mmCIF file of C-alpha atoms in Angstrom:
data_model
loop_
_atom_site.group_PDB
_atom_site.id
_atom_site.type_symbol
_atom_site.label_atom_id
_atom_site.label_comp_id
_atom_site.label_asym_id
_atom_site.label_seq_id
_atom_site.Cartn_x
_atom_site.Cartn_y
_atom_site.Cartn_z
ATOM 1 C CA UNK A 1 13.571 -33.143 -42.770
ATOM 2 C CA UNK A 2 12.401 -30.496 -44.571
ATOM 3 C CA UNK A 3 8.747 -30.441 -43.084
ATOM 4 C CA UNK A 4 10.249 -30.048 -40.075
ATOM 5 C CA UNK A 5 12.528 -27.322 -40.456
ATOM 6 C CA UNK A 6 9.145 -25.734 -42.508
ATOM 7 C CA UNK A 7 7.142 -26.486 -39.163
ATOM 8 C CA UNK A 8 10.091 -24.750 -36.948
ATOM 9 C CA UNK A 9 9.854 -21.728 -39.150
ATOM 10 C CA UNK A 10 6.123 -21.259 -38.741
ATOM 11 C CA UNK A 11 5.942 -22.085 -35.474
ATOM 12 C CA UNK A 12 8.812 -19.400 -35.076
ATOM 13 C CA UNK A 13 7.284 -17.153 -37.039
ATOM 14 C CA UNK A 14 4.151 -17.163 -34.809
ATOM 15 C CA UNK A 15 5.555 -17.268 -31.858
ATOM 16 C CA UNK A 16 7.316 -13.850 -32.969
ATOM 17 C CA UNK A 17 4.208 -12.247 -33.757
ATOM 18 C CA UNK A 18 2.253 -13.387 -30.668
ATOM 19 C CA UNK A 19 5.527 -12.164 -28.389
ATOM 20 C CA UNK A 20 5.847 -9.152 -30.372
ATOM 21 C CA UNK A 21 1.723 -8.473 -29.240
ATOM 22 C CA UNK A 22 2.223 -9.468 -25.691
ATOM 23 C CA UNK A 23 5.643 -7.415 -25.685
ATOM 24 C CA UNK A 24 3.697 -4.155 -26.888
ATOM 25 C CA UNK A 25 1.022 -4.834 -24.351
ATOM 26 C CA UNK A 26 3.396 -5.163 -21.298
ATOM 27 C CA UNK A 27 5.190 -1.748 -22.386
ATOM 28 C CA UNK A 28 1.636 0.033 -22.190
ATOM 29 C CA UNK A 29 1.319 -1.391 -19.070
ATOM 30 C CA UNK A 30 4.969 -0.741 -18.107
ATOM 31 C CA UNK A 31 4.510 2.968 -19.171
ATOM 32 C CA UNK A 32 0.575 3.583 -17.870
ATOM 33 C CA UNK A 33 2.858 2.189 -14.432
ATOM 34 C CA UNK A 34 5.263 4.756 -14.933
ATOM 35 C CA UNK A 35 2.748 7.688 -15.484
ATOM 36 C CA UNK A 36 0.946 6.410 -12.174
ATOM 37 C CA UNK A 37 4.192 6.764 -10.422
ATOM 38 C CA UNK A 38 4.476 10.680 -11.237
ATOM 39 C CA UNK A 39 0.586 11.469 -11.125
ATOM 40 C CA UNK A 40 1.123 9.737 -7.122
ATOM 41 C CA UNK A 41 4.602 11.932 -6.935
ATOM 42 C CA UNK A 42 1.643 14.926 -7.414
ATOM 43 C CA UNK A 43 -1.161 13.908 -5.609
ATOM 44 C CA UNK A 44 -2.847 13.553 -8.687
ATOM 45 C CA UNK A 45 -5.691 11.473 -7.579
ATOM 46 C CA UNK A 46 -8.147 11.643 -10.736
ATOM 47 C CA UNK A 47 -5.053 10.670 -13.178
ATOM 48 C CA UNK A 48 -4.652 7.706 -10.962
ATOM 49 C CA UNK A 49 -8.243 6.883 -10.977
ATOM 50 C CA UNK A 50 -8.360 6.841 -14.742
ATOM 51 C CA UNK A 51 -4.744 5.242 -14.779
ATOM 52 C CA UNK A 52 -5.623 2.261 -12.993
ATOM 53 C CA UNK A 53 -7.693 0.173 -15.455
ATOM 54 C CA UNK A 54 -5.349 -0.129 -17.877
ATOM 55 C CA UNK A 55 -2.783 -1.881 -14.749
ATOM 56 C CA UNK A 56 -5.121 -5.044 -14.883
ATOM 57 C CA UNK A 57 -3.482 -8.106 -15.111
ATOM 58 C CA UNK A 58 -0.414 -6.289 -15.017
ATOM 59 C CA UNK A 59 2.443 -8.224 -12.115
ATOM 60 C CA UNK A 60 2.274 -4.288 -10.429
ATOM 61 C CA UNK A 61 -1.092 -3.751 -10.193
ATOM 62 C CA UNK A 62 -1.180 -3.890 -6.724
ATOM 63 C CA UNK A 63 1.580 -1.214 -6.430
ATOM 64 C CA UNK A 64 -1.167 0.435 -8.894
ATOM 65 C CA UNK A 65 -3.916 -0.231 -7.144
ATOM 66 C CA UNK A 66 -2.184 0.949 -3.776
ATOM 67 C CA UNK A 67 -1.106 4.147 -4.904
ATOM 68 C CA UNK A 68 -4.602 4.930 -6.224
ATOM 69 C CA UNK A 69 -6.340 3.986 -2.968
ATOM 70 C CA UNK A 70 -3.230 5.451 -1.023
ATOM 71 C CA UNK A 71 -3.871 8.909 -3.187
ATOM 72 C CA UNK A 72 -7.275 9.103 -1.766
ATOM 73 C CA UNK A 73 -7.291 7.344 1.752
ATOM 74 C CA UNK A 74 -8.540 10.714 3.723
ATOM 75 C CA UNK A 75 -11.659 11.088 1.752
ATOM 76 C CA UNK A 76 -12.345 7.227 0.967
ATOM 77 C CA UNK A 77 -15.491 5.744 2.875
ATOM 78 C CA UNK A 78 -13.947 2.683 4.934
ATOM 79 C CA UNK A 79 -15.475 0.490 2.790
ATOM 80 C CA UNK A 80 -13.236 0.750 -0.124
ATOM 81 C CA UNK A 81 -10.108 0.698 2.277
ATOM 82 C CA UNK A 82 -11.345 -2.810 3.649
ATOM 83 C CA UNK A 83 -12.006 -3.573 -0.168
ATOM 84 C CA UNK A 84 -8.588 -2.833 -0.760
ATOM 85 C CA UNK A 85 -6.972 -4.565 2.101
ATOM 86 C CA UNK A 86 -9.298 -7.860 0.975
ATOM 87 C CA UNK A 87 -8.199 -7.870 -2.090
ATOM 88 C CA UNK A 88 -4.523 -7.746 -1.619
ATOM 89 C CA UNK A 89 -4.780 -9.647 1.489
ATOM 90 C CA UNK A 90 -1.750 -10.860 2.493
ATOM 91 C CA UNK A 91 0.152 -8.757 0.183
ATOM 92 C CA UNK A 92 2.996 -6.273 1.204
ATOM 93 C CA UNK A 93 0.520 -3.391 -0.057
ATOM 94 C CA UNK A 94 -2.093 -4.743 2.070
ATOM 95 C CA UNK A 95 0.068 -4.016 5.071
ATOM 96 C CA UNK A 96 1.512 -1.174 3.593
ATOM 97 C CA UNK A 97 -2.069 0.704 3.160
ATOM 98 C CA UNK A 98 -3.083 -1.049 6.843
ATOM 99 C CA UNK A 99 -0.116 1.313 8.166
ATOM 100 C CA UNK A 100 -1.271 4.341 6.224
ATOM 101 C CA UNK A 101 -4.150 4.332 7.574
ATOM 102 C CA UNK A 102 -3.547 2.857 10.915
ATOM 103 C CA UNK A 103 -1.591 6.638 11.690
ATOM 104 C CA UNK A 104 -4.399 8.198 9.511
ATOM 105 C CA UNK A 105 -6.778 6.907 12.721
ATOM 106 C CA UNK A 106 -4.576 7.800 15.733
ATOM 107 C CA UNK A 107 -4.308 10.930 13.962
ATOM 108 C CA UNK A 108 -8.054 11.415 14.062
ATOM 109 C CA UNK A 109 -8.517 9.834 17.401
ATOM 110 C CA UNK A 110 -10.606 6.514 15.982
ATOM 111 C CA UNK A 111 -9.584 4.499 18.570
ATOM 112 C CA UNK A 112 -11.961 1.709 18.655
ATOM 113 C CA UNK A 113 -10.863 1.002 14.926
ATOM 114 C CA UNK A 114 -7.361 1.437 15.386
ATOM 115 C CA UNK A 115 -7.801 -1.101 18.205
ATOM 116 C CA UNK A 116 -9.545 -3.061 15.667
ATOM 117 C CA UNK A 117 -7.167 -3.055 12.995
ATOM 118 C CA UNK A 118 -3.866 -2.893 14.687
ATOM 119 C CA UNK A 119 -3.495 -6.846 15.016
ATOM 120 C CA UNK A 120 -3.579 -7.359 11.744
ATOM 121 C CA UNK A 121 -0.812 -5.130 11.092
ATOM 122 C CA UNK A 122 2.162 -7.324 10.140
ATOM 123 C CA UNK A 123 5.326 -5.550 9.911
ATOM 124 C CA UNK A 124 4.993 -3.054 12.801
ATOM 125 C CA UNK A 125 7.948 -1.558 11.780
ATOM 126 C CA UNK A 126 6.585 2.029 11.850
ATOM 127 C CA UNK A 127 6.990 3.747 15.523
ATOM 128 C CA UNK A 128 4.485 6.417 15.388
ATOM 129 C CA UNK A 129 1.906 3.359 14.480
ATOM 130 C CA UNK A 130 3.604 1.950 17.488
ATOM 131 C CA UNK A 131 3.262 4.766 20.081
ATOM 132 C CA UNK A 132 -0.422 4.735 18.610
ATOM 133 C CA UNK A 133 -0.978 1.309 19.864
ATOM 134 C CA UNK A 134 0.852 1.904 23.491
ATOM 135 C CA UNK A 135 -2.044 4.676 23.888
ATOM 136 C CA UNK A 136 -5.136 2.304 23.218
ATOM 137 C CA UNK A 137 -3.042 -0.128 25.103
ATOM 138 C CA UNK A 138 -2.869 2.329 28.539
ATOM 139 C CA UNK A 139 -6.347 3.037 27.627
ATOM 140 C CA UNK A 140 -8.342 -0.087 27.106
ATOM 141 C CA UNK A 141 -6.224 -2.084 29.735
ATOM 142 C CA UNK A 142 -4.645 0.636 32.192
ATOM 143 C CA UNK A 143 -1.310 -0.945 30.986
ATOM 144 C CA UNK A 144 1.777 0.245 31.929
ATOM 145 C CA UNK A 145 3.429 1.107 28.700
ATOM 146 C CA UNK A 146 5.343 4.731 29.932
ATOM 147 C CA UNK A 147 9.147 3.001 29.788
ATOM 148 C CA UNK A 148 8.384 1.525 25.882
ATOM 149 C CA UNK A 149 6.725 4.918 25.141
ATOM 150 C CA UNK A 150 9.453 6.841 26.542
ATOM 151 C CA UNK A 151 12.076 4.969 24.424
ATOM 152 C CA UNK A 152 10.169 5.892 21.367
ATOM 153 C CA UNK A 153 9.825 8.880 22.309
ATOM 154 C CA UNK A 154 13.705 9.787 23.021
ATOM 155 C CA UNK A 155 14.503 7.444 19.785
ATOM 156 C CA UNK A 156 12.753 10.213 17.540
ATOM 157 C CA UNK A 157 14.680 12.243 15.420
ATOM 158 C CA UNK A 158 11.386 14.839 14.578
ATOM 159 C CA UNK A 159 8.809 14.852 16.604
ATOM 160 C CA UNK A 160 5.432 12.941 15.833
ATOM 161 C CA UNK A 161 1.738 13.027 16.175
ATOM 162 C CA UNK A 162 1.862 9.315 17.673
ATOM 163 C CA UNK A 163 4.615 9.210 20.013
ATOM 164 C CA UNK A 164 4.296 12.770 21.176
ATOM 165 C CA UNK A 165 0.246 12.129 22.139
#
C-alpha cells in the first residue's frame, strides 16, 4: 500500500510542476493576447506584428492573427489576405476578414474581385457589403435590384459608402 500511495505522491508531484509550466505559459499567452487587444484598440500595427509570434499555439491565435492582418489590410499585398483567409478557412475570422475587406473593395471600386470573393462570404450579415453586391449584381447582369437596394437604403441609420453608391 505504501508504494502506491509513494507512486500517487510523485506522480502528483509532477503533474504539479508540469501544470504549474503549462499554467505560466498560457498566462504569457493570455497576457501577450491582452496587449494585442489594446495595440489593435490603437492601430498599432508594428506592436501587433511583433505580438503575434508569441500567440502560436495559443486557442486565440486566430483572433491574434486576425487583428494583425485586420491592422494592416489597406497596405497588405492580396497575397497575404488570401494567406490569411487559407489559413483560417472556415473559421469565423476567415469570414470576418472576407467582410473587411469585401467593403475595403467596393470602397475602392475593385469590382471584378469583389465579384470574385463575395460568394464565399458566409454570414452576409453586413448591409453595406450587401448594397456592394446589388451594384456588381445590376452591373454584371443588368439585374433589377432597385426595390432590395432601396430597402437598404431607407433601413440605414448613417449613411454609407455601399448603399449610398
Amino acid at each position: 500500500m505504501k508504494f502506491t500511495q509513494i507512486l500517487t505522491l510523485v506522480g502528483a508531484l509532477a503533474l504539479t510542476g508540469l501544470c504549474s509550466t503549462a499554467t505560466h505559459a498560457q498566462n504569457k499567452a493570455d497576457d501577450t493576447l491582452l496587449e494585442m487587444q489594446q495595440a489593435f484598440k490603437r492601430g498599432d500595427k508594428n506592436r501587433l506584428s511583433a505580438l503575434l509570434p508569441q500567440t502560436r499555439g495559443h486557442v486565440l491565435e486566430p483572433l491574434a492573427a486576425y487583428w494583425e492582418m485586420r491592422a494592416r489590410l489597406d497596405t497588405a499585398p492580396e497575397s497575404e489576405i488570401r494567406g490569411f483567409l487559407n489559413a483560417y478557412a472556415g473559421s469565423y475570422y476567415e469570414d470576418r476578414l472576407r467582410n473587411d475587406w469585401l467593403l475595403q473593395l467596393g470602397k475602392r471600386r475593385d469590382w471584378a474581385t469583389f465579384t470574385a470573393e463575395y460568394p464565399r462570404y458566409r454570414m452576409r450579415d453586413d448591409k453595406e457589403v450587401r448594397c456592394y453586391a446589388l451594384a456588381t449584381e445590376a452591373m454584371n447582369s443588368k439585374a433589377n435590384v432597385a426595390e432590395e437596394a432601396l430597402r437598404h437604403w431607407y433601413a440605414l441609420r448613417e449613411a454609407d459608402d455601399g448603399c449610398t453608391y
